[in-house]
mmCIF file of C-alpha atoms in Angstrom:
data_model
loop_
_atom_site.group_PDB
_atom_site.id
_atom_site.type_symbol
_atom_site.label_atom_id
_atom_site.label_comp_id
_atom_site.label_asym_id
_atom_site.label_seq_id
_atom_site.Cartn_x
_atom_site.Cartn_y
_atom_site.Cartn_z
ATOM 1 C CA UNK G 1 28.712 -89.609 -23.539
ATOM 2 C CA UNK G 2 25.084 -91.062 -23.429
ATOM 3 C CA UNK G 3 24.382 -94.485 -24.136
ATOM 4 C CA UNK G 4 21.567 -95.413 -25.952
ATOM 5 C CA UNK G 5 18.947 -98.197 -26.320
ATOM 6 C CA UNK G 6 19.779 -100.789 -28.700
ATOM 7 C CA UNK G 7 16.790 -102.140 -31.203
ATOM 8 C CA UNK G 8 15.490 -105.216 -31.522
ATOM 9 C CA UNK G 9 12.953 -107.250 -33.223
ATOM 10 C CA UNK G 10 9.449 -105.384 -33.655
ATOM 11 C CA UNK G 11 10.994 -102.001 -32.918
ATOM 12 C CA UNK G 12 10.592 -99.295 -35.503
ATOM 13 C CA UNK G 13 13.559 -97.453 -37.579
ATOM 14 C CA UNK G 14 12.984 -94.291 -39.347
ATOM 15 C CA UNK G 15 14.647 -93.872 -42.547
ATOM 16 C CA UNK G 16 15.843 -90.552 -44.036
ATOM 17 C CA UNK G 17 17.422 -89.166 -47.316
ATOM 18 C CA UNK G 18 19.690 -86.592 -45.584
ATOM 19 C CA UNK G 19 22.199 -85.970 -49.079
ATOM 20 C CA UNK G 20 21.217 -87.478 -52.402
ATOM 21 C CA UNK G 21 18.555 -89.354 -54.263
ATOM 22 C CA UNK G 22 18.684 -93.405 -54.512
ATOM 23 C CA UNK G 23 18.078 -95.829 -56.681
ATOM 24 C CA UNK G 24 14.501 -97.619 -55.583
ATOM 25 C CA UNK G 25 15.167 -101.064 -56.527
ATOM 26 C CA UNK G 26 18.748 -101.010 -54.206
ATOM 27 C CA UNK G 27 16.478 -98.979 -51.838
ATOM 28 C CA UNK G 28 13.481 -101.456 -51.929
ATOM 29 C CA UNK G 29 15.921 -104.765 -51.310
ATOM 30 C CA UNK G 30 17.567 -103.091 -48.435
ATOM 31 C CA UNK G 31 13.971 -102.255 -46.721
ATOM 32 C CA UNK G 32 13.311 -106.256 -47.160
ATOM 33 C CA UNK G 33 16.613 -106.674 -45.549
ATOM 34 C CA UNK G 34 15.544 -104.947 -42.719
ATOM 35 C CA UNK G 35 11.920 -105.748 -42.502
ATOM 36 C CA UNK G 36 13.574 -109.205 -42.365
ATOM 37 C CA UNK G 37 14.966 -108.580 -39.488
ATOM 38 C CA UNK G 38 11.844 -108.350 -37.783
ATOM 39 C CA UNK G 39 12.034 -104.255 -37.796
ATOM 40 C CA UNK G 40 8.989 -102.183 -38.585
ATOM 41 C CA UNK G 41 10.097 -99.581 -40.888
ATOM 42 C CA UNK G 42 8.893 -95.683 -41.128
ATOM 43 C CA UNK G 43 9.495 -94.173 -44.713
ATOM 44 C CA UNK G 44 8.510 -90.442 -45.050
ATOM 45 C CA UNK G 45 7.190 -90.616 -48.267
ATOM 46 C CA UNK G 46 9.093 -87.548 -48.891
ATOM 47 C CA UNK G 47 12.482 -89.222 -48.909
ATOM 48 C CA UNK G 48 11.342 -90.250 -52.347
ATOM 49 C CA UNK G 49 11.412 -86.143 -53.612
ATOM 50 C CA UNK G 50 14.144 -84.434 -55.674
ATOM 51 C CA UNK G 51 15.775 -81.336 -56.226
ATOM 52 C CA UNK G 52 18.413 -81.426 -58.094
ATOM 53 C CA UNK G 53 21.097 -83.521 -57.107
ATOM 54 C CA UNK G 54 19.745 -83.447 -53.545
ATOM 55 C CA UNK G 55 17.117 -86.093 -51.960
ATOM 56 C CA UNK G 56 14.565 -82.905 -52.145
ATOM 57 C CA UNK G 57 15.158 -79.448 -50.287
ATOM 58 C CA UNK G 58 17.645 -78.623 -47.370
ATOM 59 C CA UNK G 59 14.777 -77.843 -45.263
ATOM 60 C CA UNK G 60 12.916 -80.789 -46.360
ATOM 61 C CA UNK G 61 15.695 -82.801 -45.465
ATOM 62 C CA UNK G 62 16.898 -81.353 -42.059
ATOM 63 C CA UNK G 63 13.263 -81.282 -40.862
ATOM 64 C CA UNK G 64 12.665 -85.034 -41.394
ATOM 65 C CA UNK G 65 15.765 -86.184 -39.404
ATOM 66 C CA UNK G 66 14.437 -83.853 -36.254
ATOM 67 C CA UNK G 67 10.928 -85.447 -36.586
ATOM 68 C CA UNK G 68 12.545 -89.017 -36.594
ATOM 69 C CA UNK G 69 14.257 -88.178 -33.387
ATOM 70 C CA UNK G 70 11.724 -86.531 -31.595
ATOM 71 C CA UNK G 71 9.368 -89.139 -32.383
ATOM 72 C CA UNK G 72 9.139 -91.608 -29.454
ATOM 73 C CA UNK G 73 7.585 -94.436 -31.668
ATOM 74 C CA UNK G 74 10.890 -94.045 -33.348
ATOM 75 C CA UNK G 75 13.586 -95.923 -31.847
ATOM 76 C CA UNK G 76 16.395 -95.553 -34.332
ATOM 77 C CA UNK G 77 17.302 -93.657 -37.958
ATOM 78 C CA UNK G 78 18.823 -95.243 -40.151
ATOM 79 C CA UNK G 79 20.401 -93.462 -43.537
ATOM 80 C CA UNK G 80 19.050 -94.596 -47.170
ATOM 81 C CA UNK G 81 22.193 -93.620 -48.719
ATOM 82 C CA UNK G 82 24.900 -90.659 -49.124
ATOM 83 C CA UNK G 83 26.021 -89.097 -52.477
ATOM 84 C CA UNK G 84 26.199 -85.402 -51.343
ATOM 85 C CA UNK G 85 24.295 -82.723 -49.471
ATOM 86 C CA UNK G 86 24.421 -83.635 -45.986
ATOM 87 C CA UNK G 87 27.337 -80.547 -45.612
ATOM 88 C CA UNK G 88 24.260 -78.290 -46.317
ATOM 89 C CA UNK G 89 21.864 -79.208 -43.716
ATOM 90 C CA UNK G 90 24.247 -78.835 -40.616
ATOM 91 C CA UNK G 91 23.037 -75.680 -39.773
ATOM 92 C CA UNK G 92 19.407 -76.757 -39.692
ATOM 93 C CA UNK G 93 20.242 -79.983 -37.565
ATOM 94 C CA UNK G 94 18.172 -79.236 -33.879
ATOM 95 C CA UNK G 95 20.934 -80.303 -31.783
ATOM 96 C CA UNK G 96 19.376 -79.892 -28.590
ATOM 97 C CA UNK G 97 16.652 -81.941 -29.235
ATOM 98 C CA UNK G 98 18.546 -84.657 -30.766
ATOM 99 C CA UNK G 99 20.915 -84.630 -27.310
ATOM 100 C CA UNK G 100 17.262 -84.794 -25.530
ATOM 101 C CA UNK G 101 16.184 -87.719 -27.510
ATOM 102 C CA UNK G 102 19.211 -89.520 -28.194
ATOM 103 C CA UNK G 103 18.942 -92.739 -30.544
ATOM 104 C CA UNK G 104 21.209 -95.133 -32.873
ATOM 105 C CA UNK G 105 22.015 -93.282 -36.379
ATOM 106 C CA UNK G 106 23.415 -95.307 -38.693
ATOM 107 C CA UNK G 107 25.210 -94.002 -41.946
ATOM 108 C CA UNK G 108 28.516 -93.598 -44.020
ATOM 109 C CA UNK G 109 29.537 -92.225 -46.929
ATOM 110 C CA UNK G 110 28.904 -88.147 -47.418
ATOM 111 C CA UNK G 111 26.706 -89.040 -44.042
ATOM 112 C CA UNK G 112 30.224 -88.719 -42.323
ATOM 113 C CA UNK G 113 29.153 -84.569 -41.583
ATOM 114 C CA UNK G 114 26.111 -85.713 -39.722
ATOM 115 C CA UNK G 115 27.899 -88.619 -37.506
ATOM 116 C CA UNK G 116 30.584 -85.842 -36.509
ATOM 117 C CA UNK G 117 28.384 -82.995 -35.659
ATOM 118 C CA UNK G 118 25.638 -85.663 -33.848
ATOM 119 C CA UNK G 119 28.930 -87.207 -31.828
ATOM 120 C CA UNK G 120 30.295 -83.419 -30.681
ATOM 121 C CA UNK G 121 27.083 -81.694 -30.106
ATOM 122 C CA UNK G 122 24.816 -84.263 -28.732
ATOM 123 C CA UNK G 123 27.195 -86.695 -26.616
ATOM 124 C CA UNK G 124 25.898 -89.457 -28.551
ATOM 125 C CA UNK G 125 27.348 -92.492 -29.776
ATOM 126 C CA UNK G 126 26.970 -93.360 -33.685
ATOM 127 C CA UNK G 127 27.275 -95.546 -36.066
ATOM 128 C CA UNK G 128 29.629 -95.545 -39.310
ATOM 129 C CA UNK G 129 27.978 -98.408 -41.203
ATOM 130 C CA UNK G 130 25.681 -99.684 -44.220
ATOM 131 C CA UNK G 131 23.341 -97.426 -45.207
ATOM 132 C CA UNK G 132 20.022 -99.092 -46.500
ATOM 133 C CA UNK G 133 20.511 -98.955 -50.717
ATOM 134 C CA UNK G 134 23.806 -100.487 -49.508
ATOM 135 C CA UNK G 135 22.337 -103.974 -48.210
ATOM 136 C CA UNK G 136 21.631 -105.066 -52.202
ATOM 137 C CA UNK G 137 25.068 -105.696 -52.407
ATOM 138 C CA UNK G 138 26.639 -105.798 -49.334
ATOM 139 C CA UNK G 139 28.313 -108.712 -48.175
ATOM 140 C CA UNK G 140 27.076 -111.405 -45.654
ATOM 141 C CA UNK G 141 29.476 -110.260 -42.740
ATOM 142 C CA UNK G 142 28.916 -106.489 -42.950
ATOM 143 C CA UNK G 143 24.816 -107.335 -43.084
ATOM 144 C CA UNK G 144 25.065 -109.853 -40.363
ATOM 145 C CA UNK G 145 27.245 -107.209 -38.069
ATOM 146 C CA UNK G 146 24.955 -104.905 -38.716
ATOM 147 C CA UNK G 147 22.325 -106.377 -36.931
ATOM 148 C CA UNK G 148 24.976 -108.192 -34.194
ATOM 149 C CA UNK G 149 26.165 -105.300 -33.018
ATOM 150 C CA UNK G 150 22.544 -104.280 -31.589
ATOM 151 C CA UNK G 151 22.933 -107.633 -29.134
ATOM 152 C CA UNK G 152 26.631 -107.185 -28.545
ATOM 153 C CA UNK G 153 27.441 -108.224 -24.798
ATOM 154 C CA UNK G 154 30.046 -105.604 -23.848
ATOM 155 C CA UNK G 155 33.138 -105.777 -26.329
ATOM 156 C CA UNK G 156 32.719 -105.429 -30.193
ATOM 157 C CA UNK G 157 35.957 -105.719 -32.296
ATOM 158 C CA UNK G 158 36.487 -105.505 -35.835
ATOM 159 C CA UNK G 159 39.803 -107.031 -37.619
ATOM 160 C CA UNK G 160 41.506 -106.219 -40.429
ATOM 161 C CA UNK G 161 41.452 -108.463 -43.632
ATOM 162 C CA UNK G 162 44.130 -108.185 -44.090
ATOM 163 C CA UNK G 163 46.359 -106.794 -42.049
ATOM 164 C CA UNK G 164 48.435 -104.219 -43.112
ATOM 165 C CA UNK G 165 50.708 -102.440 -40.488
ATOM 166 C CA UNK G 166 51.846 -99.000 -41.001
ATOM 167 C CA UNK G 167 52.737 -98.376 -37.901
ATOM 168 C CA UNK G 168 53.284 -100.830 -34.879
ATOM 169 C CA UNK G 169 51.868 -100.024 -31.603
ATOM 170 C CA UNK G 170 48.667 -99.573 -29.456
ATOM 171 C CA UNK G 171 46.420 -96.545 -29.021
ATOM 172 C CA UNK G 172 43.444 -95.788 -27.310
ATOM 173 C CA UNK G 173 40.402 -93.296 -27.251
ATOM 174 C CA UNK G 174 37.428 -92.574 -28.846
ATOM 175 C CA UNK G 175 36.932 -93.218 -32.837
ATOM 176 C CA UNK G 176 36.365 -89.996 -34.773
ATOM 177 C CA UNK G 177 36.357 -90.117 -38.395
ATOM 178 C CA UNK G 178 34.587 -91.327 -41.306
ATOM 179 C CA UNK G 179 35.112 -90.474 -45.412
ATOM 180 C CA UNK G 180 38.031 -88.528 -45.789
ATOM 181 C CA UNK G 181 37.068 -85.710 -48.567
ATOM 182 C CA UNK G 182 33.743 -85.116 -46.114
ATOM 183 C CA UNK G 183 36.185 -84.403 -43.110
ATOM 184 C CA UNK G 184 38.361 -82.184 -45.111
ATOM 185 C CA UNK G 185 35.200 -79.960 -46.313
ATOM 186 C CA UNK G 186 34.513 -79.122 -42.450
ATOM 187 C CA UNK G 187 37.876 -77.818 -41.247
ATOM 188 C CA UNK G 188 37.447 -74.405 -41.532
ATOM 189 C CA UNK G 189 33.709 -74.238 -40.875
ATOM 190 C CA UNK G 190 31.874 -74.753 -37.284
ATOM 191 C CA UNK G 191 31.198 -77.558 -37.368
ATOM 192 C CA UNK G 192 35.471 -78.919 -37.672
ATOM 193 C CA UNK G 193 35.950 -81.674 -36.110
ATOM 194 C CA UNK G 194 38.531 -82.255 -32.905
ATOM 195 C CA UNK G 195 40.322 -85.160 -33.556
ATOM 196 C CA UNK G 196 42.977 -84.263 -30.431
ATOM 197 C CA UNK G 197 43.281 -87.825 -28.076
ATOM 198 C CA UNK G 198 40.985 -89.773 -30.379
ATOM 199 C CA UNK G 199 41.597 -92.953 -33.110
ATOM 200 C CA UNK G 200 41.148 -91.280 -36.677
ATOM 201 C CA UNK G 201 39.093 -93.649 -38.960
ATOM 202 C CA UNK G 202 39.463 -92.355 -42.476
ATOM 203 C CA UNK G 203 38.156 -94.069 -46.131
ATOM 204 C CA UNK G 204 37.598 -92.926 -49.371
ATOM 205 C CA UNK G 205 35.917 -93.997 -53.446
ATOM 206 C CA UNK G 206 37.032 -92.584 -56.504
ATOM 207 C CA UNK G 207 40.146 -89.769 -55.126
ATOM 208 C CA UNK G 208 43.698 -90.427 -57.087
ATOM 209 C CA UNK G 209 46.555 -90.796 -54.875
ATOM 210 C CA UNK G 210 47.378 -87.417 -55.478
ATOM 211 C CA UNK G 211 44.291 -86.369 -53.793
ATOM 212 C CA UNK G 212 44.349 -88.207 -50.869
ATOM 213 C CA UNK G 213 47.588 -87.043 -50.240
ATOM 214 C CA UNK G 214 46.130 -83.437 -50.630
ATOM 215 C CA UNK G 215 43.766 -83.809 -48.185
ATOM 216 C CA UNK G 216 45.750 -85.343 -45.644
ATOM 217 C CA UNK G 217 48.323 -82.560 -45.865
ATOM 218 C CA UNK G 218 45.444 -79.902 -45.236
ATOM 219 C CA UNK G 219 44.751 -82.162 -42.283
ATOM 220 C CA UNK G 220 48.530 -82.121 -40.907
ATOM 221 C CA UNK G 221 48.695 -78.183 -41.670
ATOM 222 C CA UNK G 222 45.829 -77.255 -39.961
ATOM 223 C CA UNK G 223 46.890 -79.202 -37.244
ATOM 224 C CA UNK G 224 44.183 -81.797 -37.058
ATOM 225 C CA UNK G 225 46.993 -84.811 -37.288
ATOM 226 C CA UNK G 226 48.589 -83.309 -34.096
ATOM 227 C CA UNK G 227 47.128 -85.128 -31.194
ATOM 228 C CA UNK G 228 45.578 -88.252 -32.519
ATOM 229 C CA UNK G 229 46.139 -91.537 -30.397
ATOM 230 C CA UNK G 230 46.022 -93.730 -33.674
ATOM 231 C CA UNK G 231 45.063 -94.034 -37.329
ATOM 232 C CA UNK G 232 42.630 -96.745 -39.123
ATOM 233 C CA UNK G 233 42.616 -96.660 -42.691
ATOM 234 C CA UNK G 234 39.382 -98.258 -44.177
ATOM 235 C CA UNK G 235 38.513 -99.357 -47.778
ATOM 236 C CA UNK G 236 39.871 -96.976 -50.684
ATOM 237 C CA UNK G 237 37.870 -98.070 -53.195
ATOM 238 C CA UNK G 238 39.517 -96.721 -56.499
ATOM 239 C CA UNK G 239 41.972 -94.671 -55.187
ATOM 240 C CA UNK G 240 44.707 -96.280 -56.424
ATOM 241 C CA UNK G 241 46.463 -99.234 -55.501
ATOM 242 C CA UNK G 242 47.098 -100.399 -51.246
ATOM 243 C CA UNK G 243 50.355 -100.123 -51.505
ATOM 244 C CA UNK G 244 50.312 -96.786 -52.532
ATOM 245 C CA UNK G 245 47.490 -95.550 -49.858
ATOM 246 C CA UNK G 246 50.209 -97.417 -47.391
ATOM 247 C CA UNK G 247 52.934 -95.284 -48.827
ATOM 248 C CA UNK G 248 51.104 -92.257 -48.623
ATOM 249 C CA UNK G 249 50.246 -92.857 -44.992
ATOM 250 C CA UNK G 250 53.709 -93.891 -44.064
ATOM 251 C CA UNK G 251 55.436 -90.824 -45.049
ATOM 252 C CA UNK G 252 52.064 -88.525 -43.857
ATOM 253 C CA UNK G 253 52.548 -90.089 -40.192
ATOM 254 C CA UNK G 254 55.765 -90.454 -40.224
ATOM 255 C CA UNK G 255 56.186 -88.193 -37.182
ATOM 256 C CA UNK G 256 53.526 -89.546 -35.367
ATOM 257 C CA UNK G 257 54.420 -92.113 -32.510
ATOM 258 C CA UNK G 258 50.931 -93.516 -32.807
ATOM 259 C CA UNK G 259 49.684 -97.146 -34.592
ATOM 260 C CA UNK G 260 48.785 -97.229 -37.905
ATOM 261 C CA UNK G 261 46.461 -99.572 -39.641
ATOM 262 C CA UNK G 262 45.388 -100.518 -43.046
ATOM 263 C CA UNK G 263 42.950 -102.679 -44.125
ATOM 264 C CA UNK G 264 39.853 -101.789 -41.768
ATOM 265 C CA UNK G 265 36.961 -103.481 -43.698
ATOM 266 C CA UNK G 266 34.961 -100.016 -43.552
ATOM 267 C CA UNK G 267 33.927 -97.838 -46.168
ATOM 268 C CA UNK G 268 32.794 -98.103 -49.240
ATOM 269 C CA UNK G 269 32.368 -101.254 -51.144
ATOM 270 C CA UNK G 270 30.528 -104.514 -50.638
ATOM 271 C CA UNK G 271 32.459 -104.886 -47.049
ATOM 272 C CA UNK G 272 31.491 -102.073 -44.644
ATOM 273 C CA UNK G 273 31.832 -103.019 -40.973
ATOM 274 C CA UNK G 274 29.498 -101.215 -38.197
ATOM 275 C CA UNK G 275 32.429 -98.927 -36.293
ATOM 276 C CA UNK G 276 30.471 -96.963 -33.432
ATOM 277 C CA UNK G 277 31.948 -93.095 -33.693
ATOM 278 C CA UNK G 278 32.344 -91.905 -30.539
ATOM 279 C CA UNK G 279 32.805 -94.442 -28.245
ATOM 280 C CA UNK G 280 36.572 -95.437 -26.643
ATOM 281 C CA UNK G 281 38.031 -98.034 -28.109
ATOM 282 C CA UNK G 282 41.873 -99.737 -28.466
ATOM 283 C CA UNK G 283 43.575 -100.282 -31.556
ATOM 284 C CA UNK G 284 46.289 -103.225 -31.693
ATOM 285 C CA UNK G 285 48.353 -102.605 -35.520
ATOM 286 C CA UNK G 286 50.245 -105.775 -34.481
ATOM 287 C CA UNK G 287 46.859 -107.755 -34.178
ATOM 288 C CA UNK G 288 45.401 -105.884 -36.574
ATOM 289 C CA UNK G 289 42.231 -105.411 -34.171
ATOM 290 C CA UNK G 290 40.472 -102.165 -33.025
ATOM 291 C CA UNK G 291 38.425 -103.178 -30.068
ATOM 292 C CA UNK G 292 35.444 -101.145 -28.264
ATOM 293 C CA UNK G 293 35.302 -102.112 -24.003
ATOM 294 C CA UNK G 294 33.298 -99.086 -23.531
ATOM 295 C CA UNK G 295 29.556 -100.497 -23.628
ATOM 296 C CA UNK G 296 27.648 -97.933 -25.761
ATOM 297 C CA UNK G 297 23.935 -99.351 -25.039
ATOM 298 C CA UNK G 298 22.271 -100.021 -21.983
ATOM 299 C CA UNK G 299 21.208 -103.161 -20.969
ATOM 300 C CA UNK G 300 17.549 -104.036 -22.667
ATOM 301 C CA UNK G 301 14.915 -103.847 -19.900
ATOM 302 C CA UNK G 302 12.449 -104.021 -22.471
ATOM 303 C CA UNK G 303 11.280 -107.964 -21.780
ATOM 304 C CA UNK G 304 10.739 -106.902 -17.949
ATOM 305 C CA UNK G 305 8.619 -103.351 -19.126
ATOM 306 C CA UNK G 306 10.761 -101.033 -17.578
ATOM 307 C CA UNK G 307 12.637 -98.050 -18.938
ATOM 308 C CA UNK G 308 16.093 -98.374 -18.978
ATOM 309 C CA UNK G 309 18.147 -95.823 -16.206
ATOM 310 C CA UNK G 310 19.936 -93.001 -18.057
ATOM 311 C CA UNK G 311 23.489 -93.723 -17.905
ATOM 312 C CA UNK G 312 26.845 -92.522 -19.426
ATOM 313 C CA UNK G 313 29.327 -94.951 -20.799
ATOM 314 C CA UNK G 314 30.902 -97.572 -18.769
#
């Protein structure tokens, strides 16, 4: 797995529109946000386009993520928001180049296609987290570890709030996952992910119970539930109530002997934790904690002008 360079203050993040459009105002307060920050900002003015439901055409919209990474005055991409329509650009993704010029993508949402196929095709480490509409309203923790993660010395752990245990235990691997009905729309399709030895992050807006039990038993009978080392369940954001999310896990798990969380303050909603994808990390149910000791950046030479050394994960 590659590391990558971490941003900081006066670099410059590309921003791309790879599913639907966005609202400007959201879009415009999130770009302060980040200008804030002390980032420079790079805005294809076609991000703006539509067709259809889609942020303008799936060529449009593949070719402006492969510019963004090829560019070296670029030094990290950063989603505007999801919706639908990153499924359809998959195909038109340039992998190899991407895995030549790997960089921090940050995104959520429908985004989850793009973070699975950029963490199985390219090596690369990425980043499940808010999306740039999604800093109007997002709350001061997610924004501030947003930005903290970027300086993080070595370990970065998130915590349930609060805890719910589903089932005790510790597991450890690399976090694969994202929103749920994305993941279920790729098994079958090239680009399904492999979820064997790894910590399965899943969240979800707007399914019924019903539904998220559906798509977790497509999971389990296409064997994707076989092999995982632990489960995180993020924010289901009107999906019914916890406790039946919980129940639903319980009983889908049940013949698992691997942790289960709930309560992961990822997803959707105003609290949406950065969770790197990718990278090896230990979940704790009993503590509640899923904690990353693989380091996933190098060590910023930047201050002494040199490049940093190309280097896999610790």
């Amino acid at each position: 797995m590659h590391s990558l360079n971490p941003i900081t203050p006066g670099d410059t993040i590309g921003i791309v529109a790879p599913a639907s459009p966005f609202d400007k105002t959201r879009f415009e307060s999130g770009v302060r946000f980040l200008e804030n920050q002390g980032f420079r900002l790079r805005i294809p003015t076609e991000i703006c386009d539509r067709a259809g439901f889609l942020a303008g055409s799936d060529a449009q919209r593949a070719r402006l993520i492969n510019e963004l990474f090829a560019d070296s005055g670029v030094q990290a991409v950063w989603c505007a928001r999801g919706g639908y329509g990153s499924l359809r650009i998959l195909p038109l993704i340039d992998y190899s180049l991407i895995r030549a010029h790997p960089k921090p993508f940050v995104g959520s949402s429908d985004i989850t296609a793009l973070l699975a196929a950029l963490t199985e095709r390219c090596d690369m480490p990425v980043f499940h987290g808010p999306m740039v509409v999604s800093f109007a309203d997002a709350d001061e923790a997610s924004c501030r570890a947003a930005i903290e993660i970027f300086k993080m010395p070595g370990v970065w752990t998130v915590k349930a709030e609060p805890v719910h245990v589903i089932r005790p235990g510790r597991g450890s691997g690399p976090v694969a996952g994202g929103n749920l009905t994305t993941l279920a729309h790729l098994i079958g399709t090239p680009f399904e992910p492999d979820f064997s030895g790894k910590l399965l992050f899943i969240e979800d807006i707007g399914e019924a119970p019903y539904r998220i039990d559906r798509m977790l038993t497509q999971f389990k009978m296409a064997g994707k539930l076989a092999h995982v080392q632990g489960v995180i369940l993020g924010n289901f954001i009107n999906c019914g109530t916890p406790e039946e999310i919980h129940a639903i896990a319980e009983e889908m798990f049940s013949d698992l002997s691997v942790p289960v969380l709930g309560g992961m303050p990822a997803g959707h909603g105003p609290c949406n934790m950065m969770l790197p994808i990718g990278v090896e990390a230990t979940l704790d149910a009993g503590s509640g904690t899923l904690t990353y000791h693989s380091r996933f950046f190098h060590k910023t030479l930047k201050a002494a002008g040199k490049a940093a050394p190309d280097a896999g994960l610790a």
